[in-house]
XYZ file of N, CA and C in Angstrom:
303
model
N -11.398 16.223 45.326
C -11.289 16.603 44.341
C -10.556 15.778 43.012
N -10.779 15.333 42.641
C -9.573 14.414 41.935
C -8.918 14.942 41.360
N -7.015 14.780 40.402
C -6.717 14.375 39.984
C -5.486 14.390 39.155
N -5.442 14.469 37.944
C -4.227 13.628 37.717
C -5.290 13.528 35.888
N -4.209 12.381 35.576
C -5.189 12.499 33.476
C -5.501 11.039 33.615
N -6.276 11.457 32.427
C -7.211 9.833 32.324
C -7.642 9.283 30.881
N -6.889 7.866 30.246
C -6.027 7.714 29.469
C -7.922 7.229 28.754
N -8.029 8.015 27.104
C -9.089 7.365 26.263
C -8.150 6.392 25.826
N -8.038 4.981 25.678
C -8.056 4.376 24.616
C -7.956 3.461 23.470
N -8.220 2.902 22.332
C -8.646 2.672 21.195
C -7.727 1.831 20.125
N -8.162 0.454 20.144
C -7.538 0.576 18.567
C -8.686 -0.005 17.696
N -7.939 0.286 16.723
C -9.437 0.410 15.722
C -8.668 -0.614 14.434
N -9.703 -1.835 13.780
C -9.532 -2.532 13.282
C -10.557 -2.757 11.600
N -10.426 -2.991 10.998
C -11.062 -3.380 9.895
C -11.380 -4.762 9.730
N -12.325 -5.850 9.338
C -12.397 -6.786 8.895
C -13.295 -6.767 7.697
N -12.754 -7.446 7.041
C -14.113 -7.843 5.603
C -14.801 -5.686 6.161
N -16.089 -5.594 6.267
C -16.780 -5.401 6.129
C -17.482 -4.568 7.888
N -16.999 -4.550 8.197
C -16.934 -4.352 9.544
C -15.510 -3.644 10.437
N -16.141 -2.446 11.055
C -15.357 -1.126 11.431
C -15.070 -1.757 13.127
N -13.672 -1.833 13.897
C -14.413 -2.402 15.145
C -13.224 -0.966 16.019
N -14.312 -1.704 16.429
C -13.595 0.158 17.585
C -13.033 -0.292 19.087
N -12.414 -0.826 19.735
C -11.839 -1.449 20.668
C -11.677 -0.782 21.996
N -11.737 0.202 23.330
C -11.523 0.973 24.030
C -10.713 0.309 25.349
N -10.296 -1.392 24.930
C -9.861 -1.306 26.091
C -8.582 -0.991 26.648
N -8.192 -0.890 27.793
C -7.052 -0.048 28.527
C -7.594 1.642 28.667
N -8.741 1.678 28.498
C -8.929 2.876 28.811
C -9.021 3.146 30.455
N -9.193 4.206 31.200
C -8.963 4.861 32.471
C -10.481 4.253 33.010
N -9.961 3.636 34.330
C -11.361 3.523 35.129
C -12.400 4.393 35.666
N -12.806 4.533 35.385
C -14.117 5.777 36.093
C -14.127 6.656 36.687
N -14.017 8.116 36.610
C -13.449 8.861 37.334
C -14.512 8.912 38.574
N -13.907 10.366 39.141
C -14.427 10.113 40.723
C -15.200 11.104 40.220
N -14.777 12.321 39.748
C -15.533 13.028 39.080
C -16.682 13.599 38.110
N -17.139 14.144 37.183
C -18.068 14.342 35.951
C -16.943 14.309 34.818
N -16.218 13.555 34.496
C -15.649 13.234 33.481
C -16.298 12.192 32.642
N -17.243 11.599 33.179
C -17.146 9.644 32.387
C -18.143 10.618 31.261
N -18.026 8.800 30.977
C -18.658 9.672 29.661
C -19.684 8.324 29.908
N -21.244 8.276 29.126
C -22.043 6.770 28.905
C -21.742 6.716 27.460
N -21.905 4.876 27.466
C -21.638 4.157 26.809
C -22.164 4.883 25.273
N -23.445 5.275 25.374
C -24.067 5.720 23.707
C -23.307 7.339 23.701
N -22.775 7.809 24.592
C -22.408 9.473 24.172
C -20.906 8.445 23.787
N -19.948 8.231 23.984
C -18.846 7.462 23.563
C -18.876 6.396 22.089
N -20.406 5.686 22.397
C -20.547 5.427 20.899
C -20.662 6.746 19.818
N -20.934 7.383 19.954
C -21.868 9.087 19.226
C -20.459 9.758 18.905
N -19.200 9.696 20.039
C -18.064 10.350 19.943
C -17.289 9.411 18.782
N -17.556 8.297 18.598
C -15.809 7.615 17.971
C -16.838 7.434 16.741
N -18.167 8.002 16.526
C -18.310 8.039 14.509
C -18.244 9.153 14.279
N -18.323 10.057 15.235
C -18.492 11.128 14.666
C -16.853 11.511 13.555
N -15.623 11.524 14.067
C -14.914 11.460 12.523
C -15.305 10.969 11.196
N -16.000 9.704 11.386
C -15.749 8.988 10.634
C -17.700 10.086 9.407
N -17.999 11.170 10.008
C -18.766 11.375 9.154
C -18.937 12.239 7.759
N -17.792 12.844 8.122
C -17.381 13.243 6.627
C -17.200 12.680 5.334
N -17.376 10.945 5.694
C -17.662 10.271 4.837
C -18.962 9.821 4.099
N -20.121 10.442 4.944
C -21.467 9.926 4.485
C -22.237 11.398 5.148
N -21.694 12.514 4.101
C -22.240 13.969 4.502
C -23.688 13.462 3.474
N -23.760 12.753 3.519
C -24.888 12.726 2.248
C -25.963 11.270 2.421
N -25.734 10.779 3.958
C -26.250 9.557 4.472
C -27.200 10.299 5.023
N -28.391 9.782 5.330
C -29.252 10.082 6.358
C -28.703 9.096 7.877
N -28.806 10.300 8.771
C -28.521 9.421 9.938
C -29.268 9.067 10.925
N -29.767 7.256 11.167
C -30.520 5.862 11.079
C -29.671 5.152 11.830
N -30.740 4.546 12.180
C -29.752 2.842 13.192
C -29.364 2.164 12.080
N -29.648 2.378 11.084
C -28.699 1.727 9.897
C -27.152 2.438 9.884
N -27.151 3.806 10.249
C -25.366 3.711 10.063
C -24.447 3.543 10.910
N -24.939 2.485 12.233
C -24.123 1.707 13.135
C -24.207 0.472 12.748
N -24.731 0.079 11.717
C -24.233 -1.209 11.253
C -22.557 -1.162 10.660
N -22.318 -1.002 10.153
C -20.407 -1.094 9.913
C -19.578 -1.278 11.020
N -20.262 -0.417 12.800
C -19.168 -0.415 13.251
C -19.203 -1.775 14.244
N -18.016 -2.215 15.321
C -18.162 -2.967 16.229
C -17.541 -2.216 17.470
N -18.274 -2.152 18.576
C -17.495 -1.676 19.812
C -17.533 -2.320 20.431
N -16.192 -1.946 21.489
C -15.556 -2.700 22.472
C -15.366 -2.050 23.611
N -16.983 -1.247 24.104
C -16.425 -0.642 25.895
C -16.399 -1.186 27.010
N -15.481 -1.645 27.773
C -15.031 -2.235 28.905
C -16.273 -1.430 29.947
N -17.149 -2.069 30.382
C -17.650 -1.887 31.502
C -17.064 -1.263 32.837
N -16.149 -1.206 33.170
C -15.451 -0.338 34.415
C -14.533 0.198 33.813
N -14.919 1.384 32.684
C -13.860 2.226 32.763
C -14.904 3.924 32.080
N -14.404 5.311 32.509
C -14.656 6.169 32.140
C -15.373 6.113 31.114
N -15.600 5.731 30.750
C -15.920 6.154 28.637
C -17.766 4.516 29.123
N -17.888 4.408 29.919
C -19.193 3.787 30.112
C -19.400 3.615 31.522
N -20.255 4.435 32.136
C -20.463 5.558 33.301
C -21.326 4.708 33.297
N -21.894 3.839 34.268
C -23.296 3.636 34.748
C -23.104 4.488 36.194
N -24.273 4.584 37.077
C -25.151 5.345 38.270
C -24.459 4.922 38.997
N -23.966 5.283 40.441
C -24.121 6.674 40.758
C -22.995 7.631 39.997
N -22.326 6.986 39.181
C -20.776 7.606 38.561
C -22.041 9.115 37.492
N -20.620 10.259 37.784
C -21.280 11.598 37.316
C -21.120 11.800 35.834
N -21.580 12.513 34.723
C -21.195 12.076 33.234
C -21.686 13.972 33.194
N -21.397 14.959 33.889
C -21.667 15.976 33.652
C -21.518 17.097 32.680
N -20.203 15.966 31.791
C -19.175 17.025 31.179
C -19.458 15.583 29.497
N -20.534 14.642 30.269
C -19.629 13.472 29.308
C -19.939 14.191 27.206
N -20.823 14.942 27.581
C -21.010 14.840 25.938
C -19.951 16.248 25.043
N -19.258 16.646 26.232
C -18.158 18.066 25.906
C -16.868 17.486 25.850
N -15.898 17.368 27.100
C -14.591 17.191 27.550
C -14.250 16.203 26.710
N -15.255 14.246 27.643
C -15.110 13.127 27.003
C -15.261 12.774 25.864
N -16.484 13.428 25.233
C -16.457 13.178 23.518
C -15.552 14.018 22.787
N -14.702 14.976 22.581
C -13.694 15.839 22.348
C -12.954 14.540 22.251
N -12.212 14.059 23.377
C -11.276 12.768 23.213
C -11.810 11.389 22.668
N -12.115 11.313 22.963
C -12.636 10.007 22.241
C -13.219 10.005 20.602
N -13.497 11.435 19.949
C -13.191 11.722 18.527
C -11.583 11.726 18.237
N -10.941 12.562 18.939
C -9.907 13.158 18.619
C -8.599 11.869 18.468
N -8.871 10.631 19.679
C -8.183 9.395 19.666
C -8.659 8.160 18.550
N -9.779 8.727 18.402
C -10.006 7.702 16.995
C -9.599 8.695 16.501
N -9.694 9.341 15.647
C -9.233 10.020 14.084
C -7.695 10.040 14.183
N -7.599 10.154 16.025
C -5.366 9.743 15.897
C -5.196 8.657 14.845
């Protein structure tokens, strides 16, 4: 069993009409089931912005103002055979919290 803390890092910047979320500096993939897929990371990252567009329909246009950098060798961009069992739960909450902060 793997023990320790895992880091979710984000640098948020706004240039013209693009909100850039750069997750460089996040931990390497975990041996356990707390990794996140890139899709789950993206969804969790935009969640804090949802209060701004409660009246907007959720479709692919919702992502247009966003740019994402999710390093492939990180806990936030898991690929097989990495386990992602908790991806929509604990990792998603950590991602949303760090973006909100």
